[in-house]
């Protein structure tokens, strides 16, 4: 059970009972303190780390005596309690036996669990107020002992989560270095208490008795969370409800990087994996896994239900600390304490993300260390690339194999018997030239290659290769393909100018120039390419983008190997029926263009024909926060030979291709998207004489079924019903020109609320990004 | 019809026909050009300004010939048109007779109407693309002639308003000084075409024929806005739809201050004023008022319908330019052309806002020049006020009348016959001392006044007044009321420490100290005060707040006399039934506190009892954008004597009181709120040993009726229906302790979707503002 892997850290959770037992044991003197003895034992059992409660029952009792009013207490008792509480509030301090650790060596590498009976989101103002002081006191003490990480009790009361969040934010400010992790059951926390693996994982009813009201003479008996409404939520809403609380907390803490999640996998657990994908985009630090979550397999060994297995495997992308609780409690008949950790290691080893990263040749393996790391896209037209950059891209066996195959087929299928002229437009250091020579050889056709390159430095490498390898079969031409003169026109024009979004390295503009030396019936490889988008959530990428130093950090698309992200869209039309698939095509470029209008030099007069725009409609099945757009491309090289980084199609088209990571278009402010909403994304590819740039923007909508007027009368009452809301399609006056009467055009008097119809209500929008190419443009 | 008022500017709108007629007239030579003749005539008719179309029919024809494909055209015609279009796109330029003005003097003070057939939001990409180039060309030309303000054609196509907005934003960047005003009918623009006051106000069907597609060989016949859906919107949604388009445009233009609205009052017009209140919060520059909007009164003179009258009166807060169109067209039998302008002046004179500003003694009159101007709240405890500040506040006759009355009644009702001890805590320059002496005289009670003041400068004034006016009836005490020793305890303690939000100038903390020298059964004037909030929309205040120089500009509450604002909330419970009234109470402070726990000096040990928090639920009837919160206070001085700046109650309680403008709590990012949504506002009054501050935050929700599962099956389909959404109330585990079975607690298998029930879906949130008192705190 050694820590042979880099993904998960496995920790055990000590209980107060463990500590109490250790205190009573004979050999504790050898270790110094009971906690030191337990830490040594955990290490010897193979645990990488340990978590333990910070405070004891004594602290809980004192706090309750001061801050809560026992039922039946009289005015004198109240005043006495309030005197003690005011004394404490003015100078919060622990007594020695109210805490579990007192020495630096006891705290080393330890994660502490803050008192989980602190109700930071209690309904009662005074309970919240005094819980905040207690939390500050605990964190201040933990920080004194150099504890690096503390787990906070789960939020429990949706109505007051904003108060919980405000308190956490205050603690992050007051305690500078400590990491705070919010414990959160994947289901509604009201479920959590049913199966506690230890007494400390249980929220006991200490706070429910009532509380003293020190501000008035009439003590109020406070029932925490005393709402009388009935909880009628179904499983998905429970999952949403807990995520929604987390989202509110981290948003109100402004995505503080010292704030993380401790996902609590106490049962009950979801049986479908889909809704759990949202946690991939969140900052998950710990997974709290009680032994009671395990079921026994046929032989009595502890194993996990299928969905939980898959979920933990997925969570390996977070490099989590898996905190095992109650592993020593003997819940299962076979395997002993070590069986739980062994099982987690088994899940780690069989995690697809871990496996992909370990297998040579995969993009995941190639991208080690680059996951979720933001890189500025290349501008190979403006900047002359370095040899080392060419070297990196030439490593990709799949891309050049596809190019060779495309050239081979094009040569084979080229009509006639004569010499074929091929032109490599943008030869770089020559990888396509070499592949083209191989393709010519394989096709047994006679052919000459022109290699055009504008980078003077790479042109030296080309000269060397021509001299050493290629000889007369290749003619080198130095110059920009948009302006250079070529001795003869080509039958086949080959280029590798594509960026992560297809056209974002100006392939369309460059090939406009190169088309001057392609014969009218010639072939362009690639023959077309498309750009694709999907809405994306990732608190990591949001934080990375805004942390970038220059002001343009949230206006620039970045190249990113995605890892801790979640695509928010689903397939399906949404209620409006207008939504497309999860990942949608924006636009296409084709080469050669058909029937273009050109000037005397054979160049287009303007770049208007390379402007593009798209408006995409995405269906959002599960609530999430939009942080940006994921951009992909797909290219047809020739026939059915292509290149693709489209997540759903890349494995069929160009599996294990390494050259392109996706593009990330960030949004400045996160946009909250509810379950079953629709997102409309507008994106433009814009151009003037000197540059090309993208602008992007999104609006969100929620559809709700129209309640027929005659059925409920809801539409007639402005207070209790839903009056007609903005229609998303306001027609151009031009279409309605043949529509003669006012009533028909406006719908006056003829509400068209047929059964099963819906109305779409706008609920939010982002800023316009990169307006006027302000911060990020690509130079022509 | 002279311009005697400061609120509205009245302009006439010239048509191409007017210009054509002027060209043909004999006397045009005397003026130089036809347009100069028309401008001179407008001035002589009493118009303050003139608007005119920038381009002629010739331009429209040339643009259409180049950029649109006539039906039945062949490939050769297409290529020819595309050749011309590419030539134009590369070098956009007018021919002389395509524009109406060519000289600087023709453009002076003139507002131009951009070609209104430009479809910036056309469905066809090429029509949009070429309309953008044409718009840039027109604005560039207008800017060359030093035109200050241009009116853009109304957006028409909700599906492509984002493109319209992007283009406008680009124009604002490309044309540095010009003001752009978006023409917008108050109703759905598809209605607009029914009653054009002139041919140029009509969108003709030029663009609907089709367009050439220069990128491919197959020309596409494009029908603009070719959606097949039926428009079934009712009046309110039409209003929302146009506002929604405006909101999208100004949001995507980042609230550019050079972007304004031209509200088009072409019929049909709303018959209810309520939904129009949203325009108060927007940047309205012009009101386009066609003569055809007027109806004839009994005598045949032009008048406006009641709602339109009220709306124009309300609009006077914007100091609009009212552009009269077709006033010379003879729509009405009586009054002639001047009748329209005279009627608008009549509406101006009878506008409540104008009247209030002109009547002496009103707060509107007092606040002239301070409307929508952000001021930092006073910190009289930290800073010693200047004499001139005291002087300003002492001008308020109402406030001191109320105080005198409260003191008079308290003295009258004080039991017993002996000498009464009154104490003015915070006497300033002595206004309350003087009023107290009058009250004593009126009440015929024997009384001594102690006047406590900590401002050493004001204390000199007090000494002077004691010597000259008050003599032995007043004893002066120099010191901070929280620490000073007073010779004897008071029966009546009077203070004027209230801020715009009640407690925001630390009245609670100061009076905690002063309570040491109030007798146990003594009276505090004020005896209590409350803070009140409402959600507010105002693009002006949003821009002012973020323009403030320091980084904390959007974290500080400001004192503001509101003008161009709209309170977004309405009365009523909302669908959830939880919402309160339009303006809601946050919290209360009472003096003296009952049974406080105090230290030996008589002071509270901590300030915990002055912490407060509130969670308020607002119903939002009409869509709007939240920019901040309006804060008000109300105080009970004694008995039923009070002070109030609560908009609904101030006139009953303390009419024409001048001392306090409301507080404005800004939000950093605007939050879009749909019609019929709910806003939950959390606000905290927080405190530590050294300071007091507020934090605030909001979340938005939309309720929709639950469609019963058995009726529609919607809940069972994740693609076409609405699955159960997050419940807003996640219960504390503590309440459910007596709820034995899992199924009951979680609702598994027992969905409680009774008919008429609803579900609430979170749709958005703001940041947490002023966390940790980061930017704005009040020093203790």
XYZ file of N, CA, C and O in Angstrom, chain B residues 434-577:
576
model
N -31.403 75.137 21.454
C -32.347 76.236 21.283
C -33.782 75.729 21.234
O -34.679 76.269 21.884
N -33.997 74.651 20.457
C -35.344 74.085 20.351
C -35.805 73.522 21.688
O -36.985 73.584 22.023
N -34.863 72.977 22.455
C -35.214 72.398 23.753
C -35.649 73.511 24.709
O -36.604 73.350 25.464
N -34.955 74.646 24.621
C -35.345 75.780 25.483
C -36.754 76.245 25.141
O -37.568 76.507 26.029
N -37.067 76.299 23.832
C -38.423 76.669 23.410
C -39.442 75.658 23.916
O -40.528 76.027 24.399
N -39.101 74.385 23.818
C -40.023 73.328 24.260
C -40.268 73.437 25.764
O -41.392 73.259 26.244
N -39.204 73.745 26.513
C -39.347 73.894 27.968
C -40.295 75.050 28.277
O -41.213 74.928 29.095
N -40.075 76.141 27.547
C -40.924 77.310 27.747
C -42.383 76.982 27.460
O -43.273 77.279 28.252
N -42.595 76.303 26.281
C -43.967 75.967 25.903
C -44.611 75.033 26.911
O -45.814 75.108 27.173
N -43.816 74.126 27.457
C -44.397 73.121 28.357
C -44.565 73.658 29.768
O -45.167 73.009 30.624
N -43.972 74.811 30.042
C -44.017 75.410 31.387
C -43.491 74.457 32.449
O -44.002 74.391 33.560
N -42.487 73.653 32.083
C -41.853 72.785 33.069
C -40.533 73.404 33.458
O -39.915 74.143 32.690
N -40.088 73.043 34.669
C -38.776 73.493 35.100
C -37.760 72.474 34.605
O -37.942 71.271 34.797
N -36.723 72.926 33.943
C -35.794 71.964 33.370
C -34.417 72.579 33.213
O -34.269 73.799 33.056
N -33.425 71.712 33.316
C -32.040 72.117 33.077
C -31.519 71.320 31.883
O -31.839 70.146 31.743
N -30.711 71.987 31.037
C -30.168 71.294 29.880
C -28.666 71.118 30.024
O -27.943 72.088 30.286
N -28.205 69.868 29.859
C -26.775 69.631 29.665
C -26.545 69.464 28.167
O -27.298 68.746 27.506
N -25.518 70.128 27.653
C -25.208 69.979 26.222
C -23.815 69.380 26.096
O -22.827 69.993 26.511
N -23.761 68.146 25.575
C -22.484 67.426 25.439
C -22.020 67.537 23.986
O -22.795 67.285 23.066
N -20.768 67.921 23.781
C -20.245 67.987 22.408
C -18.761 67.637 22.413
O -18.008 68.097 23.264
N -18.334 66.798 21.426
C -16.937 66.365 21.391
C -16.115 67.144 20.360
O -14.892 67.051 20.342
N -16.791 67.910 19.481
C -16.069 68.675 18.466
C -15.569 69.972 19.106
O -16.357 70.868 19.413
N -14.255 70.101 19.296
C -13.727 71.265 20.022
C -14.059 72.579 19.316
O -14.224 73.610 19.972
N -14.187 72.529 18.004
C -14.464 73.745 17.245
C -15.901 74.195 17.456
O -16.176 75.357 17.740
N -16.809 73.231 17.348
C -18.216 73.558 17.588
C -18.421 73.994 19.036
O -19.311 74.795 19.343
N -17.584 73.473 19.945
C -17.735 73.800 21.364
C -17.512 75.286 21.616
O -18.097 75.867 22.547
N -16.705 75.920 20.763
C -16.507 77.373 20.881
C -17.816 78.100 20.564
O -18.229 79.023 21.282
N -18.473 77.645 19.499
C -19.773 78.240 19.147
C -20.765 78.070 20.294
O -21.521 78.986 20.635
N -20.763 76.868 20.892
C -21.683 76.622 22.009
C -21.411 77.600 23.161
O -22.349 78.148 23.768
N -20.125 77.796 23.444
C -19.789 78.719 24.536
C -20.307 80.125 24.223
O -20.825 80.826 25.106
N -20.164 80.499 22.960
C -20.615 81.822 22.585
C -22.130 81.950 22.737
O -22.638 82.943 23.256
N -22.855 80.916 22.287
C -24.315 80.983 22.372
C -24.774 80.952 23.830
O -25.751 81.606 24.193
N -24.074 80.155 24.679
C -24.444 80.111 26.105
C -24.309 81.514 26.694
O -25.209 82.016 27.378
N -23.167 82.146 26.346
C -22.918 83.474 26.889
C -23.950 84.472 26.383
O -24.500 85.255 27.157
N -24.243 84.431 25.091
C -25.121 85.447 24.506
C -26.598 85.137 24.664
O -27.411 86.035 24.803
N -26.972 83.828 24.595
C -28.405 83.516 24.494
C -28.956 82.746 25.680
O -30.051 82.983 26.125
N -28.176 81.703 26.116
C -28.815 80.699 26.976
C -28.586 80.884 28.466
O -29.432 80.561 29.267
N -27.386 81.363 28.825
C -27.062 81.579 30.236
C -27.107 80.298 31.044
O -26.723 79.216 30.570
N -27.664 80.375 32.260
C -27.597 79.266 33.216
C -28.526 78.114 32.888
O -28.427 77.045 33.483
N -29.435 78.335 31.954
C -30.368 77.248 31.626
C -29.664 76.087 30.934
O -30.205 74.997 30.832
N -28.460 76.367 30.479
C -27.721 75.342 29.748
C -26.341 75.158 30.357
O -25.634 76.145 30.613
N -25.973 73.882 30.631
C -24.609 73.561 31.077
C -23.876 72.861 29.940
O -24.368 71.883 29.399
N -22.705 73.371 29.593
C -21.948 72.760 28.498
C -20.951 71.745 29.049
O -20.315 71.973 30.080
N -20.827 70.619 28.363
C -19.876 69.571 28.756
C -19.071 69.178 27.521
O -19.652 68.774 26.513
N -17.762 69.299 27.599
C -16.918 69.004 26.443
C -16.382 67.578 26.525
O -15.671 67.228 27.470
N -16.733 66.751 25.554
C -16.202 65.385 25.546
C -17.071 64.452 24.722
O -18.177 64.800 24.306
N -16.549 63.256 24.509
C -17.221 62.217 23.731
C -18.260 61.546 24.621
O -17.938 61.084 25.714
N -19.479 61.484 24.143
C -20.569 60.959 24.986
C -20.329 59.516 25.425
O -20.933 59.055 26.381
N -19.412 58.827 24.720
C -19.164 57.428 25.098
C -18.290 57.316 26.338
O -18.264 56.296 27.008
N -17.546 58.399 26.666
C -16.578 58.293 27.764
C -16.721 59.375 28.834
O -16.218 59.242 29.939
N -17.415 60.460 28.514
C -17.457 61.628 29.407
C -18.203 61.309 30.702
O -19.090 60.450 30.738
N -17.821 61.986 31.770
C -18.586 61.919 33.015
C -19.516 63.119 33.094
O -19.126 64.245 32.804
N -20.756 62.877 33.508
C -21.789 63.912 33.542
C -22.195 64.101 35.001
O -22.309 63.111 35.719
N -22.402 65.335 35.438
C -22.672 65.596 36.866
C -23.918 64.898 37.394
O -23.939 64.452 38.534
N -24.950 64.818 36.581
C -26.144 64.097 37.067
C -26.798 63.367 35.902
O -26.609 63.718 34.750
N -27.585 62.342 36.229
C -28.228 61.556 35.180
C -29.425 62.310 34.616
O -30.085 63.093 35.319
N -29.711 62.046 33.334
C -30.760 62.794 32.646
C -32.086 62.049 32.680
O -32.127 60.817 32.713
N -33.176 62.828 32.635
C -34.505 62.247 32.451
C -34.792 62.062 30.962
O -35.416 61.090 30.562
N -34.362 63.045 30.202
C -34.610 63.004 28.752
C -33.283 63.221 28.030
O -32.579 64.197 28.313
N -32.957 62.264 27.145
C -31.703 62.347 26.406
C -32.041 62.579 24.935
O -32.761 61.776 24.348
N -31.546 63.661 24.359
C -31.891 63.998 22.972
C -30.615 63.947 22.114
O -29.588 64.498 22.501
N -30.726 63.264 20.977
C -29.558 63.184 20.100
C -30.003 63.296 18.651
O -31.140 62.959 18.310
N -29.140 63.784 17.801
C -29.413 63.793 16.348
C -28.196 63.202 15.645
O -27.408 63.880 15.016
N -28.090 61.874 15.775
C -26.922 61.161 15.257
C -27.270 60.300 14.054
O -26.483 59.456 13.630
N -28.466 60.497 13.505
C -28.935 59.574 12.465
C -28.368 59.901 11.098
O -28.205 61.063 10.726
N -28.089 58.848 10.355
C -27.677 58.989 8.954
C -28.811 58.588 8.030
O -29.910 58.235 8.489
N -28.537 58.586 6.744
C -29.560 58.276 5.746
C -30.132 56.874 5.909
O -31.235 56.574 5.467
N -29.330 55.983 6.514
C -29.749 54.598 6.710
C -30.038 54.365 8.199
O -30.070 53.240 8.668
N -30.235 55.464 8.937
C -30.480 55.338 10.371
C -29.164 55.216 11.122
O -28.547 56.217 11.502
N -28.695 53.988 11.240
C -27.547 53.705 12.104
C -26.190 53.952 11.458
O -25.166 53.681 12.080
N -26.133 54.449 10.218
C -24.858 54.474 9.506
C -23.900 55.578 9.928
O -22.790 55.647 9.415
N -24.314 56.439 10.870
C -23.334 57.373 11.442
C -23.044 57.000 12.891
O -22.587 57.820 13.675
N -23.301 55.731 13.230
C -22.957 55.123 14.523
C -23.784 55.652 15.689
O -23.315 55.652 16.825
N -25.011 56.046 15.410
C -25.906 56.400 16.506
C -25.999 55.290 17.561
O -25.891 55.576 18.761
N -26.152 53.992 17.179
C -26.280 52.954 18.218
C -25.074 52.916 19.144
O -25.224 52.824 20.374
N -23.879 53.014 18.601
C -22.670 52.915 19.402
C -22.513 54.136 20.317
O -22.124 54.006 21.482
N -22.811 55.317 19.773
C -22.689 56.523 20.581
C -23.687 56.512 21.736
O -23.356 56.847 22.877
N -24.927 56.114 21.427
C -25.952 56.127 22.475
C -25.709 55.039 23.515
O -26.119 55.183 24.665
N -25.032 53.926 23.136
C -24.611 52.945 24.146
C -23.830 53.649 25.257
O -24.001 53.355 26.444
N -22.965 54.581 24.859
C -22.179 55.322 25.840
C -23.030 56.314 26.597
O -22.934 56.427 27.832
N -23.895 57.009 25.870
C -24.713 58.050 26.508
C -25.722 57.454 27.494
O -26.181 58.144 28.408
N -26.063 56.184 27.301
C -27.046 55.544 28.199
C -26.545 55.504 29.647
O -27.339 55.342 30.564
N -25.221 55.659 29.804
C -24.676 55.691 31.171
C -25.284 56.829 31.983
O -25.419 56.724 33.200
N -25.593 57.925 31.302
C -26.140 59.045 32.079
C -27.615 59.342 31.802
O -28.090 60.443 31.954
N -28.325 58.278 31.378
C -29.797 58.376 31.316
C -30.350 57.559 32.483
O -29.922 56.434 32.733
N -31.313 58.142 33.187
C -31.919 57.423 34.311
C -32.607 56.155 33.817
O -33.043 56.109 32.654
N -32.726 55.136 34.662
C -33.307 53.859 34.225
C -34.670 54.019 33.557
O -34.971 53.333 32.594
N -35.489 54.945 34.027
C -36.802 55.128 33.406
C -36.828 56.353 32.490
O -37.887 56.880 32.181
N -35.627 56.774 32.056
C -35.544 57.968 31.220
C -36.000 57.724 29.787
O -36.218 56.591 29.367
N -36.142 58.857 29.077
C -36.625 58.819 27.695
C -35.463 59.146 26.752
O -34.717 60.091 26.993
N -35.347 58.360 25.693
C -34.418 58.723 24.622
C -35.204 59.264 23.443
O -36.176 58.657 23.002
N -34.772 60.425 22.957
C -35.308 60.985 21.712
C -34.147 61.006 20.719
O -33.180 61.702 20.969
N -34.123 60.174 19.666
C -35.166 59.248 19.200
C -35.260 58.005 20.081
O -34.288 57.613 20.703
N -36.436 57.407 20.082
C -36.590 56.183 20.868
C -36.289 54.941 20.021
O -35.963 53.904 20.570
N -36.392 55.052 18.696
C -36.046 53.915 17.836
C -35.887 54.402 16.404
O -36.358 55.489 16.054
N -35.196 53.607 15.619
C -35.102 53.917 14.184
C -34.902 52.625 13.405
O -34.395 51.633 13.928
N -35.346 52.667 12.152
C -35.298 51.483 11.295
C -34.605 51.838 9.983
O -34.661 52.982 9.529
N -33.974 50.806 9.374
C -33.325 50.962 8.068
C -34.164 50.231 7.037
O -34.720 49.167 7.317
N -34.264 50.785 5.828
C -35.124 50.225 4.778
C -34.364 50.148 3.456
O -33.536 51.006 3.177
N -34.712 49.137 2.679
C -34.030 48.930 1.390
C -35.013 48.653 0.265
O -36.082 48.090 0.497
N -34.584 49.007 -0.954
C -35.306 48.604 -2.171
C -34.297 48.427 -3.295
O -33.307 49.152 -3.357
N -34.551 47.457 -4.205
C -33.634 47.258 -5.332
C -33.844 48.338 -6.388
O -34.978 48.703 -6.682
N -32.761 48.816 -6.952
C -32.813 50.013 -7.773
C -32.083 49.812 -9.096
O -31.061 49.140 -9.164
N -32.629 50.411 -10.140
C -31.982 50.413 -11.447
C -31.667 51.850 -11.836
O -32.503 52.731 -11.688
N -30.465 52.094 -12.290
C -30.109 53.413 -12.789
C -28.791 53.327 -13.531
O -27.736 53.160 -12.923
N -28.839 53.448 -14.844
C -27.585 53.374 -15.589
C -26.710 54.575 -15.249
O -25.492 54.478 -15.221
N -27.329 55.710 -14.948
C -26.574 56.890 -14.558
C -25.763 56.617 -13.289
O -24.544 56.859 -13.252
N -26.414 56.123 -12.244
C -25.708 55.903 -10.981
C -24.657 54.808 -11.132
O -23.589 54.878 -10.529
N -24.966 53.778 -11.937
C -23.971 52.730 -12.160
C -22.713 53.323 -12.782
O -21.590 53.066 -12.342
N -22.908 54.163 -13.784
C -21.753 54.784 -14.440
C -21.033 55.752 -13.505
O -19.805 55.808 -13.499
N -21.783 56.500 -12.717
C -21.149 57.430 -11.782
C -20.299 56.687 -10.763
O -19.186 57.082 -10.455
N -20.869 55.579 -10.252
C -20.161 54.853 -9.185
C -18.869 54.239 -9.717
O -17.825 54.306 -9.074
N -18.929 53.663 -10.928
C -17.701 53.030 -11.386
C -16.700 54.049 -11.918
O -15.522 53.740 -12.067
N -17.177 55.272 -12.196
C -16.252 56.296 -12.671
C -15.491 56.946 -11.510
O -14.504 57.627 -11.726
N -15.982 56.732 -10.294
C -15.308 57.336 -9.136
C -13.857 56.865 -9.127
O -13.547 55.743 -9.504
N -12.986 57.725 -8.682
C -11.575 57.495 -8.953
C -10.955 56.330 -8.210
O -10.159 55.576 -8.749
N -11.272 56.182 -6.946
C -10.544 55.164 -6.188
C -11.102 53.762 -6.419
O -12.211 53.588 -6.906
N -10.299 52.776 -6.079
C -10.669 51.386 -6.351
C -11.925 50.968 -5.616
O -12.609 50.054 -6.003
N -12.237 51.669 -4.535
C -13.362 51.232 -3.713
C -14.694 51.766 -4.238
O -15.717 51.608 -3.589
N -14.680 52.348 -5.441
C -15.864 53.072 -5.884
C -17.137 52.237 -5.884
O -18.204 52.763 -5.677
N -17.033 50.941 -6.114
C -18.259 50.141 -6.131
C -18.441 49.326 -4.851
O -19.161 48.345 -4.823
N -17.756 49.734 -3.776
C -17.916 49.055 -2.490
C -18.470 49.998 -1.432
O -18.788 49.569 -0.330
N -18.569 51.262 -1.749
C -18.966 52.268 -0.771
C -20.419 52.644 -0.961
O -20.831 52.887 -2.096
N -21.187 52.692 0.111
C -22.513 53.306 -0.056
C -22.363 54.821 -0.202
O -21.504 55.432 0.428
N -23.193 55.391 -1.076
C -23.142 56.827 -1.328
C -24.446 57.482 -0.882
O -25.501 56.846 -0.900
N -24.360 58.754 -0.558
C -25.562 59.556 -0.339
C -25.942 60.181 -1.680
O -25.100 60.785 -2.333
N -27.179 59.961 -2.119
C -27.602 60.442 -3.436
C -29.042 60.949 -3.398
O -29.921 60.300 -2.843
N -29.279 62.104 -4.016
C -30.641 62.531 -4.300
C -31.050 61.868 -5.608
O -30.567 62.238 -6.674
N -31.908 60.860 -5.541
C -32.256 60.069 -6.719
C -33.086 60.873 -7.717
O -33.965 61.624 -7.338
N -32.800 60.676 -9.000
C -33.662 61.257 -10.018
C -33.923 60.239 -11.147
O -35.005 59.710 -11.247
N -32.901 59.962 -11.963
C -33.117 59.035 -13.079
C -32.935 57.596 -12.599
O -31.990 56.913 -12.962
N -33.844 57.186 -11.741
C -33.761 55.838 -11.176
C -35.126 55.167 -11.279
O -36.142 55.827 -11.460
N -35.104 53.853 -11.146
C -36.349 53.093 -11.117
C -36.243 52.037 -10.021
O -35.294 51.263 -10.000
N -37.187 52.067 -9.091
C -37.246 51.014 -8.075
C -37.822 49.778 -8.756
O -38.911 49.837 -9.333
N -37.081 48.677 -8.728
C -37.479 47.502 -9.498
C -38.554 46.669 -8.831
O -39.255 45.908 -9.484
N -38.655 46.779 -7.512
C -39.569 45.902 -6.794
C -41.000 46.420 -6.873
O -41.235 47.610 -7.081
N -41.918 45.492 -6.700
C -43.323 45.839 -6.600
C -43.879 45.281 -5.304
O -43.207 44.496 -4.628
N -45.077 45.678 -4.959
C -45.700 45.061 -3.795
C -46.210 43.695 -4.191
O -46.496 43.441 -5.354
N -46.329 42.820 -3.228
C -46.927 41.527 -3.534
C -45.988 40.401 -3.226
O -44.769 40.573 -3.183
N -46.557 39.248 -3.011
C -45.779 38.129 -2.504
C -44.990 37.370 -3.544
O -44.156 36.539 -3.223
N -45.207 37.646 -4.818
C -44.549 36.836 -5.827
C -45.152 35.454 -5.854
O -46.053 35.143 -5.064
N -44.687 34.636 -6.764
C -45.234 33.290 -6.860
C -44.959 32.491 -5.601
O -45.737 31.633 -5.214
N -43.826 32.759 -4.957
C -43.496 31.986 -3.762
C -44.320 32.450 -2.568
O -44.356 31.777 -1.544
N -44.927 33.632 -2.681
C -45.688 34.149 -1.557
C -44.832 34.705 -0.438
O -45.337 35.168 0.583
